[in-house]
Coordinates of C-alpha atoms in Angstrom, one line a residue:
Chain A
X1 CA 10.2 46.9 4.8
X2 CA 11.5 50.0 3.0
X3 CA 9.7 53.3 3.0
X4 CA 10.1 55.6 0.0
X5 CA 10.9 59.3 0.7
X6 CA 8.7 61.7 2.5
X7 CA 6.4 62.5 -0.5
X8 CA 2.7 62.4 -0.2
X9 CA 0.8 59.6 -1.8
X10 CA 3.8 57.2 -1.9
X11 CA 3.3 53.8 -0.5
X12 CA 5.0 51.3 1.7
X13 CA 6.9 48.8 -0.3
X14 CA 6.7 45.2 0.9
X15 CA 9.3 42.6 -0.1
X16 CA 7.0 40.2 -1.8
X17 CA 3.4 41.3 -2.3
X18 CA 3.4 44.6 -4.1
X19 CA 2.6 48.2 -3.5
X20 CA 0.0 49.5 -1.1
X21 CA -1.2 52.9 -1.9
X22 CA -2.3 55.2 0.9
X23 CA -4.5 58.2 0.5
X24 CA -2.9 61.5 -0.3
X25 CA -4.1 63.3 2.9
X26 CA -2.6 62.7 6.3
X27 CA -0.2 59.8 6.3
X28 CA -2.1 56.9 8.0
X29 CA 0.0 54.2 9.7
X30 CA -1.3 50.8 10.5
X31 CA -0.4 49.5 14.0
X32 CA 2.6 47.3 14.1
X33 CA 1.7 43.6 13.4
X34 CA 2.8 40.9 15.8
X35 CA 2.1 37.2 15.4
X36 CA -1.4 36.4 16.6
X37 CA -2.6 40.0 16.3
X38 CA -5.5 41.1 14.2
X39 CA -4.7 41.2 10.5
X40 CA -5.7 44.7 9.5
X41 CA -3.7 45.2 6.4
X42 CA -5.0 44.2 3.0
X43 CA -2.5 43.5 0.4
X44 CA -3.7 43.8 -3.1
X45 CA -1.1 42.2 -5.3
X46 CA -0.1 44.0 -8.4
X47 CA 0.6 40.7 -10.1
X48 CA -1.2 39.3 -13.2
X49 CA -1.4 35.7 -14.2
X50 CA -2.1 34.8 -17.8
X51 CA -3.5 31.3 -18.5
X52 CA -2.0 30.1 -21.8
X53 CA -2.5 27.1 -24.1
X54 CA 0.4 24.7 -23.4
X55 CA 2.7 24.2 -26.4
X56 CA 3.3 20.6 -25.3
X57 CA 0.3 18.5 -24.2
X58 CA 0.0 18.6 -20.4
X59 CA -1.9 16.2 -18.1
X60 CA -5.6 16.9 -17.5
X61 CA -5.1 18.4 -14.1
X62 CA -2.3 20.8 -15.1
X63 CA -2.9 24.4 -16.1
X64 CA -0.1 26.5 -17.6
X65 CA 0.3 30.2 -16.7
X66 CA 2.6 33.0 -17.6
X67 CA 3.3 35.0 -14.4
X68 CA 5.4 37.9 -13.2
X69 CA 9.0 37.2 -12.7
X70 CA 8.8 38.2 -9.1
X71 CA 6.1 35.6 -8.2
X72 CA 7.1 32.5 -6.2
X73 CA 5.3 29.2 -6.0
X74 CA 3.8 30.1 -2.7
X75 CA 2.5 33.4 -4.2
X76 CA 0.9 31.6 -7.1
X77 CA -0.8 29.1 -4.8
X78 CA -2.1 31.8 -2.5
X79 CA -3.2 34.0 -5.5
X80 CA -5.3 31.2 -7.1
X81 CA -6.7 29.9 -3.8
X82 CA -7.6 33.2 -2.2
X83 CA -8.8 35.3 -5.1
X84 CA -10.2 32.7 -7.5
X85 CA -11.1 29.9 -5.1
X86 CA -9.2 27.3 -7.2
X87 CA -7.9 24.3 -5.2
X88 CA -4.1 24.1 -6.0
X89 CA -2.3 20.8 -5.2
X90 CA 1.2 21.6 -6.6
X91 CA 3.0 24.4 -8.5
X92 CA 6.2 24.2 -10.5
X93 CA 7.8 27.2 -12.1
X94 CA 10.5 27.8 -14.6
X95 CA 11.9 31.0 -16.2
X96 CA 11.8 31.1 -20.0
X97 CA 14.7 33.1 -21.5
X98 CA 13.7 35.4 -24.3
X99 CA 16.1 35.3 -27.2
X100 CA 18.4 38.2 -28.0
X101 CA 19.3 37.3 -31.6
X102 CA 17.0 39.5 -33.7
X103 CA 18.6 42.7 -35.0
X104 CA 16.9 45.9 -35.9
X105 CA 17.6 48.2 -38.8
X106 CA 20.6 49.6 -37.0
X107 CA 22.0 46.1 -36.2
X108 CA 21.3 46.4 -32.5
X109 CA 20.2 43.3 -30.8
X110 CA 16.5 43.2 -29.9
X111 CA 15.7 41.3 -26.8
X112 CA 12.4 39.4 -26.4
X113 CA 11.4 39.7 -22.8
X114 CA 11.9 36.9 -20.3
X115 CA 8.9 35.5 -18.5
X116 CA 8.1 33.0 -15.8
X117 CA 5.9 29.9 -16.6
X118 CA 4.0 28.2 -13.9
X119 CA 2.5 24.7 -14.2
X120 CA -0.3 24.4 -11.6
X121 CA -1.7 21.0 -10.7
X122 CA -5.3 21.3 -9.5
X123 CA -6.4 19.6 -6.3
X124 CA -9.6 17.7 -5.5
X125 CA -9.5 15.8 -8.8
X126 CA -10.4 18.9 -10.9
X127 CA -9.3 19.0 -14.5
X128 CA -8.9 21.8 -17.0
X129 CA -8.7 21.8 -20.8
X130 CA -7.7 25.0 -22.5
X131 CA -10.7 26.1 -24.6
X132 CA -10.6 26.5 -28.3
X133 CA -10.8 30.3 -28.7
X134 CA -11.3 30.4 -32.5
X135 CA -13.7 27.7 -33.4
X136 CA -14.4 27.2 -37.1
X137 CA -17.8 28.1 -38.5
X138 CA -19.5 25.4 -40.6
X139 CA -21.2 27.5 -43.4
X140 CA -18.5 30.2 -43.6
X141 CA -17.9 29.4 -47.3
X142 CA -21.3 30.6 -48.6
X143 CA -22.2 33.7 -46.5
X144 CA -19.3 36.1 -47.1
X145 CA -19.3 35.0 -50.7
X146 CA -22.9 36.1 -51.0
X147 CA -22.1 39.4 -49.3
X148 CA -19.1 39.9 -51.5
X149 CA -21.1 39.3 -54.6
X150 CA -23.9 41.7 -53.6
X151 CA -21.3 44.3 -52.8
X152 CA -19.6 43.9 -56.1
X153 CA -23.0 44.2 -57.9
X154 CA -23.8 47.4 -56.1
X155 CA -20.4 48.8 -56.9
X156 CA -20.9 48.0 -60.6
X157 CA -24.3 49.5 -60.7
X158 CA -23.2 52.7 -59.0
X159 CA -20.4 53.1 -61.6
X160 CA -22.7 52.5 -64.6
X161 CA -24.0 56.0 -65.0
X162 CA -27.4 57.4 -65.9
X163 CA -29.5 54.7 -67.6
X164 CA -31.4 57.4 -69.6
X165 CA -28.3 58.2 -71.6
X166 CA -28.4 54.7 -73.1
X167 CA -24.8 53.7 -72.3
X168 CA -23.3 57.0 -73.7
X169 CA -20.5 58.2 -71.4
X170 CA -21.0 61.4 -69.5
X171 CA -18.1 63.3 -70.9
X172 CA -19.9 63.2 -74.3
X173 CA -22.0 66.3 -74.7
X174 CA -22.0 70.0 -75.0
Chain B
X1 CA 40.7 -41.2 -64.8
X2 CA 38.1 -42.9 -62.8
X3 CA 36.1 -39.7 -63.0
X4 CA 36.1 -39.6 -66.8
X5 CA 35.2 -43.3 -67.1
X6 CA 32.3 -42.6 -64.7
X7 CA 31.3 -39.6 -66.7
X8 CA 31.1 -41.6 -70.0
X9 CA 29.1 -44.4 -68.3
X10 CA 26.6 -41.7 -67.1
X11 CA 26.4 -40.2 -70.6
X12 CA 25.8 -43.6 -72.3
X13 CA 23.5 -45.3 -69.9
X14 CA 21.2 -43.0 -68.2
X15 CA 19.5 -45.5 -66.0
X16 CA 22.7 -46.9 -64.5
X17 CA 22.2 -45.2 -61.1
X18 CA 19.7 -46.6 -58.7
X19 CA 18.7 -43.1 -57.7
X20 CA 15.2 -41.8 -58.3
X21 CA 15.6 -39.6 -61.5
X22 CA 12.9 -37.3 -60.3
X23 CA 14.8 -36.3 -57.1
X24 CA 17.1 -33.3 -57.5
X25 CA 20.8 -34.1 -57.0
X26 CA 22.1 -33.1 -53.5
X27 CA 23.2 -29.4 -53.7
X28 CA 26.8 -28.8 -53.0
X29 CA 28.0 -26.7 -50.1
X30 CA 27.1 -23.0 -50.6
X31 CA 29.9 -21.2 -52.5
X32 CA 28.8 -17.7 -51.2
X33 CA 28.1 -16.5 -47.7
X34 CA 24.4 -15.9 -46.7
X35 CA 22.9 -12.6 -48.0
X36 CA 22.1 -10.5 -44.9
X37 CA 21.8 -6.8 -44.3
X38 CA 24.9 -4.7 -43.8
X39 CA 26.4 -4.4 -40.4
X40 CA 27.6 -0.8 -40.6
X41 CA 25.3 0.9 -43.1
X42 CA 23.0 3.8 -42.1
X43 CA 19.8 1.8 -42.9
X44 CA 16.9 0.3 -41.0
X45 CA 18.0 -3.2 -42.0
X46 CA 21.5 -2.7 -40.7
X47 CA 20.1 -1.3 -37.5
X48 CA 17.8 -4.3 -37.1
X49 CA 20.8 -6.6 -37.7
X50 CA 22.9 -4.9 -35.1
X51 CA 20.0 -5.2 -32.6
X52 CA 19.6 -8.9 -33.4
X53 CA 23.3 -9.4 -32.9
X54 CA 23.1 -7.7 -29.5
X55 CA 20.1 -9.9 -28.5
X56 CA 22.0 -12.9 -29.6
X57 CA 25.0 -11.9 -27.6
X58 CA 22.9 -11.4 -24.4
X59 CA 21.1 -14.8 -25.0
X60 CA 24.4 -16.6 -25.4
X61 CA 26.2 -14.9 -22.4
X62 CA 28.0 -17.5 -20.3
X63 CA 27.2 -16.2 -16.9
X64 CA 24.5 -14.1 -15.3
X65 CA 27.0 -11.3 -14.5
X66 CA 28.0 -11.2 -18.1
X67 CA 24.4 -11.0 -19.2
X68 CA 23.7 -8.1 -16.8
X69 CA 26.8 -6.4 -17.9
X70 CA 25.8 -6.6 -21.6
X71 CA 22.2 -5.6 -20.8
X72 CA 23.2 -2.4 -19.1
X73 CA 26.2 -1.6 -21.2
X74 CA 24.9 1.3 -23.3
X75 CA 24.4 4.4 -21.1
X76 CA 21.9 7.0 -22.2
X77 CA 19.8 9.6 -20.3
X78 CA 17.1 7.7 -18.4
X79 CA 14.2 8.6 -16.1
X80 CA 14.9 8.1 -12.4
X81 CA 11.8 6.6 -10.8
X82 CA 11.7 7.2 -7.1
X83 CA 9.5 4.8 -5.1
X84 CA 9.0 7.4 -2.3
X85 CA 7.8 10.4 -4.2
X86 CA 5.7 13.5 -3.5
X87 CA 4.4 13.6 -7.1
X88 CA 0.6 13.7 -7.3
X89 CA -1.1 10.5 -8.5
X90 CA 2.2 8.8 -8.9
X91 CA 0.9 5.3 -8.4
X92 CA -1.2 5.6 -11.6
X93 CA 1.9 6.6 -13.6
X94 CA 4.0 3.9 -12.0
X95 CA 1.4 1.3 -12.9
X96 CA 1.6 2.3 -16.5
X97 CA 5.4 2.2 -16.6
X98 CA 5.5 -1.3 -15.1
X99 CA 2.3 -2.8 -16.6
X100 CA 0.9 -3.5 -13.2
X101 CA -2.7 -4.1 -12.2
X102 CA -3.5 -2.9 -8.7
X103 CA -6.0 -5.0 -6.7
X104 CA -7.1 -3.6 -3.4
X105 CA -7.0 -6.0 -0.5
X106 CA -4.7 -9.0 -0.2
X107 CA -4.5 -12.2 -2.3
X108 CA -6.6 -15.1 -1.1
X109 CA -3.5 -17.3 -0.6
X110 CA -1.9 -15.1 2.1
X111 CA -2.3 -17.0 5.4
X112 CA -3.3 -14.6 8.3
X113 CA -7.0 -15.6 8.0
X114 CA -5.9 -19.0 9.2
X115 CA -4.1 -17.5 12.2
X116 CA -6.9 -15.0 13.0
X117 CA -9.5 -17.8 13.3
X118 CA -7.9 -18.9 16.5
X119 CA -7.0 -15.4 17.8
X120 CA -10.4 -14.1 19.0
X121 CA -10.6 -17.0 21.4
X122 CA -7.0 -16.5 22.5
X123 CA -7.9 -12.9 23.4
X124 CA -10.9 -13.9 25.5
X125 CA -8.8 -16.5 27.3
X126 CA -6.0 -14.1 28.0
X127 CA -8.4 -11.6 29.4
X128 CA -9.6 -14.2 31.8
X129 CA -6.0 -14.8 32.8
X130 CA -5.6 -18.4 31.6
X131 CA -2.0 -19.5 30.9
X132 CA -0.9 -19.9 27.3
X133 CA -0.5 -23.7 27.6
X134 CA -4.1 -23.9 28.7
X135 CA -5.2 -21.9 25.7
X136 CA -3.8 -24.4 23.2
X137 CA -5.9 -27.2 24.7
X138 CA -9.1 -25.2 24.8
X139 CA -8.8 -23.8 21.3
X140 CA -7.8 -26.8 19.3
X141 CA -11.1 -28.6 19.2
X142 CA -12.9 -25.4 18.1
X143 CA -10.3 -24.4 15.4
X144 CA -11.5 -23.8 11.9
X145 CA -10.6 -26.4 9.2
X146 CA -8.0 -24.1 7.7
X147 CA -6.2 -23.9 11.1
X148 CA -6.5 -27.6 11.8
X149 CA -4.1 -28.5 9.0
X150 CA -1.7 -25.9 10.3
X151 CA -2.3 -26.7 14.0
X152 CA -1.7 -30.4 13.5
X153 CA 1.9 -29.8 12.3
X154 CA 2.8 -26.8 14.5
X155 CA 1.7 -25.4 17.9
X156 CA -0.6 -22.4 18.2
X157 CA 0.5 -18.9 17.4
X158 CA 1.1 -17.2 20.7
X159 CA -0.5 -13.8 20.2
X160 CA 0.5 -12.7 23.7
X161 CA 4.1 -13.4 23.2
X162 CA 4.1 -11.6 19.8
X163 CA 2.3 -8.6 21.2
X164 CA 4.8 -8.5 24.1
X165 CA 7.7 -8.5 21.6
X166 CA 6.1 -5.6 19.6
X167 CA 5.3 -3.6 22.7
X168 CA 8.7 -4.1 24.2
X169 CA 10.4 -2.9 21.0
X170 CA 8.1 0.1 20.9
X171 CA 8.5 1.1 24.5
X172 CA 12.2 0.6 24.5
X173 CA 12.6 3.0 21.6
X174 CA 10.0 5.6 22.6
X175 CA 9.8 5.5 26.4
X176 CA 12.6 3.7 28.3
X177 CA 15.6 4.8 26.3
X178 CA 16.7 8.3 27.1
X179 CA 17.0 10.1 23.8
X180 CA 17.5 13.8 23.2
X181 CA 15.2 15.7 20.9
X182 CA 15.3 14.6 17.3
X183 CA 17.3 16.8 15.0
X184 CA 15.5 18.9 12.4
X185 CA 13.7 16.7 9.8
X186 CA 15.2 13.5 11.4
X187 CA 12.1 12.3 13.2
X188 CA 11.9 9.1 11.3
X189 CA 15.5 8.1 12.1
X190 CA 15.0 8.9 15.8
X191 CA 12.2 6.4 16.8
X192 CA 10.4 4.6 14.0
X193 CA 13.5 3.3 12.3
X194 CA 15.1 1.5 15.2
X195 CA 11.7 0.3 16.3
X196 CA 11.0 -1.2 12.9
X197 CA 14.4 -2.9 12.9
X198 CA 14.0 -4.3 16.4
X199 CA 10.4 -5.5 15.7
X200 CA 11.2 -7.3 12.5
X201 CA 14.4 -9.0 13.7
X202 CA 12.8 -10.2 16.9
X203 CA 9.6 -11.4 15.2
X204 CA 11.7 -13.2 12.5
X205 CA 13.8 -14.9 15.2
X206 CA 10.7 -15.8 17.1
X207 CA 9.0 -17.3 14.1
X208 CA 12.0 -19.3 12.8
X209 CA 10.7 -22.4 14.5
X210 CA 7.4 -22.2 12.6
X211 CA 8.9 -21.1 9.3
X212 CA 12.1 -23.0 8.4
X213 CA 12.5 -20.7 5.5
X214 CA 13.2 -17.8 7.9
X215 CA 15.9 -19.8 9.5
X216 CA 17.7 -20.1 6.2
X217 CA 16.9 -16.4 5.2
X218 CA 19.2 -13.4 5.2
X219 CA 18.0 -10.2 6.8
X220 CA 19.6 -7.1 5.1
X221 CA 19.8 -3.7 6.9
X222 CA 19.6 -0.7 4.6
X223 CA 20.2 -2.7 1.4
X224 CA 20.1 -1.3 -2.1
X225 CA 17.8 -2.5 -4.8
X226 CA 18.2 -1.3 -8.4
X227 CA 16.5 -2.1 -11.7
X228 CA 16.8 -0.8 -15.2
X229 CA 14.3 -1.3 -18.0
X230 CA 12.9 0.1 -21.2
X231 CA 9.2 0.8 -21.8
X232 CA 7.6 2.7 -24.7
X233 CA 9.2 4.9 -27.3
X234 CA 10.0 8.6 -27.7
X235 CA 11.7 10.9 -30.2
X236 CA 14.9 12.5 -29.0
X237 CA 14.3 16.2 -28.7
X238 CA 17.7 17.9 -28.3
X239 CA 21.2 17.1 -29.0
X240 CA 23.2 15.4 -31.7
X241 CA 20.8 12.5 -31.7
X242 CA 17.8 14.7 -32.4
X243 CA 15.0 13.2 -34.4
X244 CA 15.8 9.6 -33.6
X245 CA 13.3 7.2 -32.1
X246 CA 14.6 5.8 -28.8
X247 CA 13.2 3.5 -26.2
X248 CA 12.2 5.3 -23.0
X249 CA 14.6 4.2 -20.2
X250 CA 13.8 4.0 -16.5
X251 CA 15.9 3.2 -13.5
X252 CA 14.7 2.5 -9.9
X253 CA 17.3 3.0 -7.2
X254 CA 15.6 2.0 -4.0
X255 CA 16.9 1.8 -0.4
X256 CA 14.4 -0.2 1.7
X257 CA 14.9 0.0 5.5
X258 CA 15.0 -3.9 5.8
X259 CA 14.6 -6.8 3.6
X260 CA 14.5 -10.6 4.0
X261 CA 16.0 -12.7 1.2
X262 CA 15.4 -16.5 1.1
X263 CA 16.8 -19.4 -0.9
X264 CA 13.5 -20.6 -2.1
X265 CA 10.8 -18.8 -4.2
X266 CA 7.5 -18.0 -2.5
X267 CA 4.5 -19.8 -4.1
X268 CA 2.5 -17.9 -6.7
X269 CA -0.8 -16.3 -5.7
X270 CA -2.6 -16.6 -9.0
X271 CA -1.7 -18.4 -12.3
X272 CA 0.8 -16.8 -14.6
X273 CA -1.7 -15.6 -17.2
X274 CA -4.4 -14.3 -15.0
X275 CA -6.1 -11.0 -15.8
X276 CA -7.4 -9.2 -12.7
X277 CA -7.9 -5.7 -14.0
X278 CA -6.7 -3.0 -16.4
X279 CA -3.4 -1.2 -16.7
X280 CA -3.8 2.6 -16.9
X281 CA -2.5 4.1 -20.1
X282 CA -0.9 7.5 -19.8
X283 CA -0.5 9.3 -23.1
X284 CA 1.8 12.0 -21.8
X285 CA 5.6 12.0 -21.5
X286 CA 6.9 10.8 -18.1
X287 CA 8.5 14.2 -17.6
X288 CA 5.0 15.6 -16.9
X289 CA 4.7 13.6 -13.7
X290 CA 7.4 15.2 -12.9
X291 CA 10.2 12.7 -13.6
X292 CA 13.7 13.8 -14.5
X293 CA 16.4 12.3 -16.6
X294 CA 20.0 11.5 -15.8
X295 CA 22.7 9.3 -17.3
X296 CA 24.6 7.0 -15.0
X297 CA 25.3 3.3 -14.4
X298 CA 22.5 0.9 -15.4
X299 CA 22.4 -1.2 -12.3
X300 CA 20.4 -4.3 -11.6
X301 CA 20.8 -5.5 -8.0
X302 CA 18.6 -7.3 -5.5
X303 CA 20.6 -6.6 -2.4
X304 CA 23.2 -9.3 -2.8
X305 CA 25.4 -10.4 -5.7
X306 CA 24.5 -13.2 -8.1
X307 CA 26.4 -15.9 -6.3
X308 CA 24.5 -15.5 -3.1
X309 CA 22.3 -18.6 -2.3
X310 CA 19.5 -16.3 -1.0
X311 CA 18.5 -15.0 -4.4
X312 CA 14.7 -14.8 -4.0
X313 CA 12.9 -12.1 -2.2
X314 CA 10.6 -12.6 0.8
X315 CA 9.6 -9.3 2.4
X316 CA 10.8 -5.7 2.3
X317 CA 10.2 -3.1 4.9
X318 CA 10.0 0.5 3.8
X319 CA 10.0 3.6 6.1
X320 CA 8.3 6.7 4.8
X321 CA 10.7 9.7 5.1
X322 CA 10.1 12.9 6.9
X323 CA 9.3 14.7 3.6
X324 CA 6.3 12.6 3.1
X325 CA 4.8 12.5 6.5
X326 CA 1.0 12.3 7.0
X327 CA 0.8 15.7 8.8
X328 CA 2.4 17.6 5.9
X329 CA -0.3 16.3 3.5
X330 CA -3.1 17.1 5.9
X331 CA -1.8 20.7 6.3
X332 CA -1.6 21.1 2.5
X333 CA -5.1 19.8 2.0
X334 CA -3.9 16.7 0.1
X335 CA -5.5 13.9 2.2
X336 CA -6.1 11.7 -0.9
X337 CA -2.4 11.7 -1.7
X338 CA -1.5 10.0 1.5
X339 CA -2.5 6.5 0.3
X340 CA -1.0 7.3 -3.1
X341 CA 2.5 7.6 -1.4
X342 CA 2.1 4.1 0.1
X343 CA 0.8 2.5 -3.1
X344 CA 3.5 4.1 -5.3
X345 CA 6.2 2.9 -2.9
X346 CA 4.8 -0.6 -2.8
X347 CA 4.4 -0.9 -6.6
X348 CA 7.7 0.6 -7.6
X349 CA 9.9 -1.1 -5.0
X350 CA 8.4 -4.5 -5.4
X351 CA 8.5 -4.3 -9.2
X352 CA 12.2 -3.4 -9.1
X353 CA 12.9 -6.2 -6.6
X354 CA 11.0 -9.0 -8.4
X355 CA 12.3 -8.0 -11.8
X356 CA 15.9 -7.9 -10.5
X357 CA 15.3 -11.4 -9.0
X358 CA 14.1 -12.5 -12.4
X359 CA 17.1 -11.1 -14.1
X360 CA 19.3 -12.9 -11.6
X361 CA 17.8 -16.1 -12.8
X362 CA 18.6 -15.3 -16.4
X363 CA 15.3 -13.9 -17.7
X364 CA 15.1 -10.5 -19.4
X365 CA 12.7 -8.6 -21.8
X366 CA 13.6 -10.8 -24.8
X367 CA 13.5 -14.0 -22.6
X368 CA 10.3 -13.6 -20.6
X369 CA 9.8 -15.3 -17.2
X370 CA 8.4 -18.8 -17.3
X371 CA 7.3 -18.8 -13.7
X372 CA 5.9 -15.9 -11.6
X373 CA 8.2 -14.2 -9.1
X374 CA 6.5 -13.2 -5.9
X375 CA 7.5 -10.9 -3.1
X376 CA 5.9 -8.9 -0.2
X377 CA 6.4 -5.5 1.3
X378 CA 5.3 -3.6 4.3
X379 CA 5.4 0.2 4.0
X380 CA 5.2 2.1 7.2
X381 CA 5.8 5.5 8.8
X382 CA 6.3 4.0 12.3
X383 CA 2.6 4.1 13.2
X384 CA 0.6 3.3 10.1
X385 CA 1.3 0.0 8.3
X386 CA 0.3 -0.9 4.7
X387 CA 0.8 -4.3 3.3
X388 CA 1.6 -5.2 -0.4
X389 CA 2.1 -8.4 -2.3
X390 CA 3.5 -8.4 -5.9
X391 CA 3.5 -11.1 -8.5
X392 CA 5.7 -10.5 -11.5
X393 CA 4.3 -12.3 -14.5
X394 CA 6.1 -10.5 -17.3
X395 CA 9.4 -8.6 -18.0
X396 CA 8.6 -7.9 -21.6
X397 CA 7.9 -4.2 -21.5
X398 CA 9.8 -2.9 -24.6
X399 CA 7.9 -1.7 -27.7
X400 CA 8.4 -4.9 -29.7
X401 CA 7.8 -7.4 -26.9
X402 CA 4.8 -5.7 -25.3
X403 CA 2.7 -6.1 -28.5
X404 CA 2.5 -9.9 -28.3
X405 CA 2.4 -9.9 -24.5
X406 CA -0.9 -10.2 -22.8
X407 CA 0.4 -10.9 -19.3
X408 CA 0.2 -8.3 -16.7
X409 CA 2.0 -7.9 -13.3
X410 CA -0.3 -7.8 -10.3
X411 CA 0.1 -5.9 -7.1
X412 CA -2.3 -6.4 -4.1
X413 CA -2.3 -3.7 -1.4
X414 CA -4.1 -2.5 1.6
X415 CA -4.7 0.9 3.0
X416 CA -2.6 2.1 5.9
X417 CA -3.8 1.0 9.3
X418 CA -2.7 2.1 12.8
X419 CA -0.6 -0.3 14.8
X420 CA -1.1 1.6 18.0
X421 CA -2.7 4.9 19.1
X422 CA -0.2 6.4 21.5
X423 CA 2.5 5.5 23.9
X424 CA 1.8 6.8 27.4
X425 CA 3.4 6.2 30.8
X426 CA 5.2 3.0 29.9
X427 CA 2.2 1.4 28.1
X428 CA 0.9 1.2 24.6
X429 CA -2.6 2.4 24.1
X430 CA -4.9 1.1 21.4
X431 CA -2.7 -1.7 20.1
X432 CA -4.2 -3.2 16.9
X433 CA -3.8 -7.0 16.8
X434 CA -4.9 -7.3 13.2
X435 CA -2.0 -5.4 11.9
X436 CA 0.4 -7.5 14.0
X437 CA -1.2 -10.7 12.8
X438 CA -1.0 -9.5 9.2
X439 CA 2.7 -8.9 9.7
X440 CA 3.2 -12.3 11.3
X441 CA 1.3 -13.8 8.4
X442 CA 3.6 -12.1 5.9
X443 CA 6.7 -13.5 7.8
X444 CA 5.2 -17.0 7.9
X445 CA 4.6 -17.1 4.2
X446 CA 6.5 -20.0 2.7
X447 CA 6.4 -22.6 -0.2
X448 CA 4.1 -25.4 0.4
X449 CA 6.8 -28.1 0.6
X450 CA 8.3 -26.6 3.8

């Protein structure tokens, strides 16, 4: 475990879980942990997992995530089981290379970032189907059209001018 | 000259010939070759013609070796199906690849019920300390009808002797022999592997008298069994062949711990066209199992070459490796996958063995089997034993042949049961006789003529 400089407010850096921020006042040290001892430290991982819709159809028990590049299969399993109580049977990961072919206006290559994809197979016979986030509305044709028509009518009325002038434009006069 | 005179006669007198004037004259030999599709064009008809030509060549191959060579000549990336796999719910996927129906329990034709009818009384008698010869006399009048037929021809099954054989083998390997600690992840090679070899070879030798088929059998140690087949279709995703529709290719390369090959085929359990259940249909690509592709030799092998007289399979014995031990699944909270491992192993290994046996007899996907091929397997991890019987009814699994094919392969299987609880102080505690009897029943299985 490495410790960053003597500055206040800096944390201990662990090799796999993330940063642990200690308060800015007196530097508090946890007692050294030995196997079998009480587990006093709480590690709050700084990872995020993003559940995505699979591009290729996956079996019913498989969920696809985009995870941080530093996460391992064990990390993913523990993350889902301990934080979200999701039974995980198996995890497989791969790293997707982001292409470096696009060029900007100065002809410099623009890299799309790499990311890690995790395929998680759920345990205890659970299944998951990625929900349809943008369902189509049935009578979507008529409603906005009515609104649009009303708006256009209002616009035309407001541009007509004073009805007492009988259609004569307003620049005509003394 | 004669021709012109004949021609004039024909012209003048039309009714000269005795032929029926209504019948058309016999057509002369065709002047032009038959109109068929091109052989080399880039068209569907040409592709179909090349495929038909290939089928014709395989049908007309002179020897079985030539047939197998032509069958597996074209090498392309194929899925490697491992019978012993950690993949979740692998048995369901394997059943869909091999068109197999799984029936829990054992088929009605397997004999141990006949043997067990006499065993409970043998147990009681043994506990009272009566000699084995005395048992036979006491039991025969009370034997069930099924055993009477067997008991007439052969003497009683000596359960005591069989149990002694099994316990001797177990104690020798785990208690008497001085072995150092097993190397890391080599626990299965340390004790269960030699125990299984010793048990099977001694049981087979003991039962030779009762089963003449075993006397003519061949016991292979660490044989290799391979089978290559096509099932389903997919579109090629990458590469220079992108966009083409290809059959999905599979290869099983299995290494059972032991197998017994016999010169005569075991009798079928059910008729060829029986329908005992449904085959699961998996819509996803096999790579989601996960299953991986590689390209190498397309091998079809039963454990011996084609010329070997023992070309039919009797029983295989598989040992579960260290990676798939029970304890690991329990720790990982995957208790339901323990049985899946046994089932997947039984289905895949037995399908490969029976299908390879069928190919050795000249059948293949375009020439489907005319009689069922039957084999048995015992899958064990040293302590837990699971028994499987397989009947191969069809080899036609390719896209074209599967449409008209209503036959399904059938696999019967049991759950894994303990053979013994623990070995302590030179004795085996909690020995389960049923498992031993089931094993003996498997070894005694033979065609009815013998």
